[in-house]
mmCIF file of C-alpha atoms in Angstrom:
data_model
loop_
_atom_site.group_PDB
_atom_site.id
_atom_site.type_symbol
_atom_site.label_atom_id
_atom_site.label_comp_id
_atom_site.label_asym_id
_atom_site.label_seq_id
_atom_site.Cartn_x
_atom_site.Cartn_y
_atom_site.Cartn_z
ATOM 1 C CA MET A 197 -58.142 267.916 30.614
ATOM 2 C CA ILE A 198 -57.300 271.329 30.133
ATOM 3 C CA TYR A 199 -53.517 271.961 29.850
ATOM 4 C CA LYS A 200 -52.504 275.200 31.989
ATOM 5 C CA ILE A 201 -49.368 276.680 30.200
ATOM 6 C CA THR A 202 -46.754 278.236 32.904
ATOM 7 C CA LEU A 203 -42.903 278.291 32.460
ATOM 8 C CA SER A 204 -42.842 275.455 34.923
ATOM 9 C CA ALA A 205 -44.675 273.083 33.251
ATOM 10 C CA ILE A 206 -43.685 274.189 29.487
ATOM 11 C CA VAL A 207 -41.874 271.144 29.049
ATOM 12 C CA SER A 208 -44.408 268.596 30.543
ATOM 13 C CA VAL A 209 -46.026 265.638 28.816
ATOM 14 C CA GLY A 210 -48.401 263.520 29.699
ATOM 15 C CA PHE A 211 -51.439 265.821 29.393
ATOM 16 C CA VAL A 212 -54.467 264.641 27.421
ATOM 17 C CA ALA A 213 -57.453 266.407 25.718
ATOM 18 C CA ALA A 214 -60.517 264.238 27.208
ATOM 19 C CA GLN A 215 -62.837 266.777 27.540
ATOM 20 C CA THR A 216 -64.284 269.902 25.789
ATOM 21 C CA ASN A 217 -63.154 273.379 26.726
ATOM 22 C CA PRO A 218 -65.502 274.766 29.079
ATOM 23 C CA GLU A 219 -64.231 278.515 28.028
ATOM 24 C CA ALA A 220 -65.585 277.511 24.140
ATOM 25 C CA GLN A 221 -68.843 277.789 22.765
ATOM 26 C CA GLY A 222 -70.345 274.825 20.668
ATOM 27 C CA ALA A 223 -67.720 272.385 22.016
ATOM 28 C CA CYS A 224 -67.711 268.805 21.289
ATOM 29 C CA ASN A 225 -65.865 265.990 21.804
ATOM 30 C CA PRO A 226 -64.863 264.430 19.572
ATOM 31 C CA THR A 227 -63.997 266.561 17.053
ATOM 32 C CA GLN A 228 -66.574 266.809 14.213
ATOM 33 C CA GLY A 229 -66.276 268.032 10.624
ATOM 34 C CA GLY A 230 -68.532 269.285 7.988
ATOM 35 C CA SER A 231 -71.436 271.933 8.008
ATOM 36 C CA ASN A 232 -71.319 271.527 11.736
ATOM 37 C CA ALA A 233 -67.691 271.356 12.418
ATOM 38 C CA CYS A 234 -66.833 271.466 16.324
ATOM 39 C CA GLY A 235 -64.407 270.292 18.602
ATOM 40 C CA PRO A 236 -63.010 270.496 22.230
ATOM 41 C CA ASN A 237 -61.950 274.275 21.502
ATOM 42 C CA GLY A 238 -65.440 275.224 20.011
ATOM 43 C CA SER A 239 -67.362 275.101 16.846
ATOM 44 C CA GLU A 240 -66.222 276.298 13.722
ATOM 45 C CA ASP A 241 -69.178 278.957 13.529
ATOM 46 C CA TRP A 242 -68.002 280.261 17.078
ATOM 47 C CA LEU A 243 -64.155 280.625 16.220
ATOM 48 C CA ASN A 244 -64.959 282.425 12.821
ATOM 49 C CA THR A 245 -67.613 284.582 14.481
ATOM 50 C CA GLY A 246 -68.217 287.489 11.913
ATOM 51 C CA ILE A 247 -66.756 286.040 8.570
ATOM 52 C CA GLU A 248 -70.137 285.274 6.854
ATOM 53 C CA GLY A 249 -71.445 288.857 8.134
ATOM 54 C CA ASP A 250 -69.441 292.031 8.513
ATOM 55 C CA GLY A 251 -66.108 290.488 9.117
ATOM 56 C CA TRP A 252 -64.314 288.438 11.640
ATOM 57 C CA ASN A 253 -64.583 289.514 15.248
ATOM 58 C CA PRO A 254 -62.932 286.560 17.379
ATOM 59 C CA PRO A 255 -64.290 285.557 20.400
ATOM 60 C CA PHE A 256 -61.703 285.070 23.286
ATOM 61 C CA LEU A 257 -60.269 281.851 24.105
ATOM 62 C CA ASP A 258 -57.098 282.217 26.405
ATOM 63 C CA ILE A 259 -53.984 280.697 25.453
ATOM 64 C CA ASN A 260 -53.360 279.198 29.022
ATOM 65 C CA ASN A 261 -56.456 277.494 28.814
ATOM 66 C CA LEU A 262 -56.765 275.503 25.770
ATOM 67 C CA THR A 263 -57.601 271.522 25.276
ATOM 68 C CA HIS A 264 -54.965 269.638 23.630
ATOM 69 C CA ILE A 265 -52.854 266.469 23.750
ATOM 70 C CA SER A 266 -49.437 266.216 25.289
ATOM 71 C CA LEU A 267 -46.056 266.946 23.053
ATOM 72 C CA GLU A 268 -45.167 263.266 23.626
ATOM 73 C CA ASP A 269 -48.764 262.041 22.684
ATOM 74 C CA PHE A 270 -48.386 264.088 19.351
ATOM 75 C CA TYR A 271 -44.815 262.857 18.292
ATOM 76 C CA ASN A 272 -46.327 259.349 18.833
ATOM 77 C CA GLY A 273 -49.333 260.031 16.541
ATOM 78 C CA PRO A 274 -49.359 262.338 13.419
ATOM 79 C CA GLY A 275 -46.776 264.517 14.538
ATOM 80 C CA GLY A 276 -44.075 261.934 14.092
ATOM 81 C CA SER A 277 -42.197 264.227 11.363
ATOM 82 C CA CYS A 278 -42.244 267.055 14.184
ATOM 83 C CA ARG A 279 -39.902 265.056 16.719
ATOM 84 C CA GLN A 280 -36.687 265.566 14.937
ATOM 85 C CA TYR A 281 -37.084 269.498 15.923
ATOM 86 C CA ASP A 282 -37.946 268.880 19.448
ATOM 87 C CA SER A 283 -35.261 270.700 20.744
ATOM 88 C CA ALA A 284 -36.215 273.815 18.477
ATOM 89 C CA PHE A 285 -39.662 273.783 19.757
ATOM 90 C CA LYS A 286 -39.101 273.604 23.234
ATOM 91 C CA SER A 287 -35.967 276.340 23.178
ATOM 92 C CA SER A 288 -38.155 278.700 21.489
ATOM 93 C CA GLY A 289 -40.857 278.204 23.912
ATOM 94 C CA GLN A 290 -39.113 278.820 26.564
ATOM 95 C CA LYS A 291 -37.681 281.876 24.957
ATOM 96 C CA TYR A 292 -41.170 283.184 24.114
ATOM 97 C CA ASN A 293 -43.302 281.423 26.929
ATOM 98 C CA ILE A 294 -45.204 279.528 24.467
ATOM 99 C CA ASP A 295 -45.949 275.878 24.962
ATOM 100 C CA PRO A 296 -43.931 273.936 22.716
ATOM 101 C CA ALA A 297 -46.675 271.545 21.851
ATOM 102 C CA ILE A 298 -48.177 274.597 20.707
ATOM 103 C CA LEU A 299 -45.432 275.458 18.366
ATOM 104 C CA ALA A 300 -45.380 271.667 16.973
ATOM 105 C CA PHE A 301 -49.039 271.714 16.324
ATOM 106 C CA ILE A 302 -48.647 275.148 14.076
ATOM 107 C CA GLY A 303 -45.392 273.488 12.090
ATOM 108 C CA MET A 304 -47.489 270.513 11.083
ATOM 109 C CA GLN A 305 -50.597 272.874 9.948
ATOM 110 C CA GLU A 306 -47.940 274.841 8.136
ATOM 111 C CA SER A 307 -45.461 272.540 6.578
ATOM 112 C CA SER A 308 -46.221 268.944 7.855
ATOM 113 C CA CYS A 309 -43.194 269.726 9.875
ATOM 114 C CA ASP A 310 -40.917 269.982 6.810
ATOM 115 C CA ASN A 311 -38.323 272.505 7.043
ATOM 116 C CA ASN A 312 -37.674 272.285 3.328
ATOM 117 C CA ALA A 313 -40.840 273.770 2.700
ATOM 118 C CA GLY A 314 -40.688 276.851 -0.202
ATOM 119 C CA GLY A 315 -43.216 279.476 -0.806
ATOM 120 C CA TYR A 316 -43.458 283.044 0.206
ATOM 121 C CA THR A 317 -42.822 282.039 3.864
ATOM 122 C CA PRO A 318 -40.520 279.224 3.514
ATOM 123 C CA GLY A 319 -39.364 276.764 6.110
ATOM 124 C CA LEU A 320 -40.873 274.583 9.195
ATOM 125 C CA MET A 321 -43.286 277.274 10.681
ATOM 126 C CA GLN A 322 -43.671 279.010 7.134
ATOM 127 C CA CYS A 323 -42.959 282.487 8.971
ATOM 128 C CA SER A 324 -42.612 285.622 6.934
ATOM 129 C CA PRO A 325 -38.817 286.764 6.092
ATOM 130 C CA ASP A 326 -39.931 290.032 7.471
ATOM 131 C CA ASN A 327 -40.345 288.574 11.015
ATOM 132 C CA CYS A 328 -36.896 286.729 11.191
ATOM 133 C CA GLN A 329 -35.416 287.327 14.486
ATOM 134 C CA ASN A 330 -31.777 286.837 13.520
ATOM 135 C CA GLY A 331 -31.056 290.179 12.017
ATOM 136 C CA ARG A 332 -31.537 288.968 8.343
ATOM 137 C CA HIS A 333 -34.316 288.820 6.013
ATOM 138 C CA ASP A 334 -34.048 284.997 5.635
ATOM 139 C CA CYS A 335 -34.311 282.584 8.334
ATOM 140 C CA GLN A 336 -35.370 279.364 7.083
ATOM 141 C CA TRP A 337 -32.333 277.613 7.909
ATOM 142 C CA PRO A 338 -31.156 276.952 10.550
ATOM 143 C CA VAL A 339 -34.415 275.534 11.869
ATOM 144 C CA GLU A 340 -33.830 276.737 15.216
ATOM 145 C CA ASP A 341 -34.003 280.502 13.528
ATOM 146 C CA ASN A 342 -37.130 279.506 11.528
ATOM 147 C CA VAL A 343 -38.986 278.072 14.983
ATOM 148 C CA ASP A 344 -37.928 281.360 16.869
ATOM 149 C CA CYS A 345 -39.521 283.460 13.832
ATOM 150 C CA GLY A 346 -42.848 281.423 14.246
ATOM 151 C CA ALA A 347 -42.842 281.848 17.987
ATOM 152 C CA ALA A 348 -42.065 285.524 18.155
ATOM 153 C CA TYR A 349 -44.770 286.348 15.562
ATOM 154 C CA LEU A 350 -47.222 284.175 17.696
ATOM 155 C CA ARG A 351 -45.999 286.017 21.016
ATOM 156 C CA SER A 352 -46.709 289.252 19.378
ATOM 157 C CA GLN A 353 -49.749 288.564 18.246
ATOM 158 C CA LEU A 354 -51.010 287.078 21.960
ATOM 159 C CA ASP A 355 -49.299 290.311 23.480
ATOM 160 C CA ASN A 356 -51.824 292.479 21.195
ATOM 161 C CA SER A 357 -54.757 290.538 21.970
ATOM 162 C CA ASN A 358 -54.678 289.689 25.835
ATOM 163 C CA GLN A 359 -53.255 286.411 25.040
ATOM 164 C CA ASN A 360 -56.329 285.688 22.774
ATOM 165 C CA ALA A 361 -55.481 282.205 21.141
ATOM 166 C CA ILE A 362 -58.293 282.463 18.519
ATOM 167 C CA ARG A 363 -57.239 285.740 17.295
ATOM 168 C CA ALA A 364 -53.549 284.889 17.310
ATOM 169 C CA ILE A 365 -53.531 281.703 15.789
ATOM 170 C CA GLY A 366 -55.976 283.033 12.879
ATOM 171 C CA ALA A 367 -53.270 286.262 12.303
ATOM 172 C CA TYR A 368 -50.718 283.681 11.871
ATOM 173 C CA ASN A 369 -52.628 282.589 8.737
ATOM 174 C CA GLY A 370 -53.139 285.963 7.589
ATOM 175 C CA TRP A 371 -56.662 286.664 9.355
ATOM 176 C CA PHE A 372 -57.599 290.134 10.171
ATOM 177 C CA THR A 373 -60.236 292.205 12.229
ATOM 178 C CA ALA A 374 -61.350 295.946 11.683
ATOM 179 C CA GLU A 375 -59.443 296.630 14.730
ATOM 180 C CA ASP A 376 -55.959 295.919 13.041
ATOM 181 C CA ASN A 377 -56.702 298.906 11.081
ATOM 182 C CA THR A 378 -55.487 297.178 7.790
ATOM 183 C CA GLY A 379 -57.541 298.867 5.297
ATOM 184 C CA LEU A 380 -58.346 295.633 3.813
ATOM 185 C CA ASN A 381 -61.686 294.601 2.559
ATOM 186 C CA GLY A 382 -62.661 298.079 2.910
ATOM 187 C CA GLY A 383 -61.733 298.387 6.629
ATOM 188 C CA LYS A 384 -63.778 295.201 8.006
ATOM 189 C CA GLY A 385 -62.519 292.111 9.382
ATOM 190 C CA LEU A 386 -61.769 288.844 6.959
ATOM 191 C CA THR A 387 -65.068 287.571 5.524
ATOM 192 C CA THR A 388 -65.933 284.695 3.568
ATOM 193 C CA TYR A 389 -65.536 286.601 0.331
ATOM 194 C CA TYR A 390 -62.451 287.659 0.823
ATOM 195 C CA PRO A 391 -59.658 285.528 0.083
ATOM 196 C CA CYS A 392 -60.460 284.927 -3.647
ATOM 197 C CA SER A 393 -61.626 288.619 -4.349
ATOM 198 C CA ASP A 394 -59.271 290.644 -6.454
ATOM 199 C CA GLU A 395 -57.881 292.433 -3.531
ATOM 200 C CA GLY A 396 -57.577 288.934 -1.931
ATOM 201 C CA ARG A 397 -55.542 287.582 -4.809
ATOM 202 C CA ARG A 398 -53.499 290.297 -5.012
ATOM 203 C CA ASN A 399 -52.077 289.917 -1.519
ATOM 204 C CA GLY A 400 -50.635 286.392 -1.628
ATOM 205 C CA SER A 401 -52.090 282.964 -0.990
ATOM 206 C CA PRO A 402 -55.845 282.831 0.212
ATOM 207 C CA GLN A 403 -56.287 282.683 3.968
ATOM 208 C CA ASN A 404 -57.598 279.043 4.887
ATOM 209 C CA LEU A 405 -61.039 279.650 6.010
ATOM 210 C CA ASN A 406 -60.806 276.073 8.024
ATOM 211 C CA TYR A 407 -57.380 277.188 9.605
ATOM 212 C CA ILE A 408 -58.569 277.882 13.046
ATOM 213 C CA HIS A 409 -60.645 274.572 13.550
ATOM 214 C CA GLU A 410 -57.894 272.687 11.670
ATOM 215 C CA THR A 411 -55.543 273.906 14.304
ATOM 216 C CA LEU A 412 -57.535 273.959 17.640
ATOM 217 C CA ASN A 413 -59.915 271.008 17.114
ATOM 218 C CA GLY A 414 -57.591 268.748 14.530
ATOM 219 C CA TRP A 415 -53.920 268.946 15.409
ATOM 220 C CA PHE A 416 -54.357 270.156 18.920
ATOM 221 C CA GLN A 417 -56.463 266.934 19.566
ATOM 222 C CA GLY A 418 -54.196 264.373 17.546
ATOM 223 C CA LYS A 419 -55.912 264.510 14.412
ATOM 224 C CA ASP A 420 -54.184 263.685 11.350
ATOM 225 C CA MET A 421 -55.820 266.491 9.302
ATOM 226 C CA TYR A 422 -53.835 265.881 6.049
ATOM 227 C CA GLY A 423 -54.337 262.040 6.228
ATOM 228 C CA ASN A 424 -56.899 259.542 7.940
ATOM 229 C CA ASP A 425 -58.599 262.293 9.608
ATOM 230 C CA ALA A 426 -59.425 265.087 6.706
ATOM 231 C CA TYR A 427 -63.288 264.225 6.731
ATOM 232 C CA LEU A 428 -63.009 266.176 10.094
ATOM 233 C CA ASP A 429 -62.003 269.569 8.187
ATOM 234 C CA GLY A 430 -64.434 272.500 8.268
ATOM 235 C CA LYS A 431 -67.085 273.465 6.035
ATOM 236 C CA TYR A 432 -65.349 275.811 3.827
ATOM 237 C CA ASP A 433 -63.857 274.513 0.141
ATOM 238 C CA CYS A 434 -60.204 275.460 0.736
ATOM 239 C CA GLN A 435 -57.402 274.098 -1.028
ATOM 240 C CA GLY A 436 -54.559 276.792 -0.972
ATOM 241 C CA ASN A 437 -55.943 278.160 -4.113
ATOM 242 C CA CYS A 438 -59.022 279.779 -5.987
ATOM 243 C CA ASP A 439 -59.315 277.316 -8.838
ATOM 244 C CA GLY A 440 -62.662 276.071 -9.721
ATOM 245 C CA GLY A 441 -64.665 278.438 -7.864
ATOM 246 C CA ARG A 442 -63.291 277.436 -4.298
ATOM 247 C CA GLN A 443 -63.218 280.275 -1.602
ATOM 248 C CA CYS A 444 -59.957 279.693 -0.303
#
């Protein structure tokens, strides 16, 4: 069923993604990968609207109406490594009015739920130190600060997009639109050629063009996108680098 997020239900469990989201175009169940990638929260082509043209123009999917499995089911499945951070997900979820399951899904996508993960944006949520909520420019530890960082950034993107889950989750991976006025990509939104362009390379790790599909139709559905279900990935050749002519 579709999980409705409310403050009273924010720590609820037992909801299972059992149908396609009626608000999502091109949705399918179960999740499929490859050139026609889709899942309960829409097709990859729909989620990525515009990236093969004039720039990403995200369609609308309400954060309060996403199809996903329960937090407990996730812990019992591919998200087992996230269980140790359950209290942090629930605390930050309550603080920023975000379903803690969504924070766990993103934590798995970002770091496989490993707060020791390094890089430019270290920690469980791979959140930029610029977004730390603890008054410092370092919030990898304690883990509660790192989850707060990720939750606060996601909340800011939701509030700036009328609660649009697609736009907010894309922004979490560095996706941008023309309306963001970043000046990137000639003032356009993200396109397929941008992540490994000269400008894209200068701006850090390439955006993952499969990111939204992997998240909304992968982890959200209990798929192990870094393991047995990797074949359900989207159509873009993304490995986190631009080696060998990859797109991202």
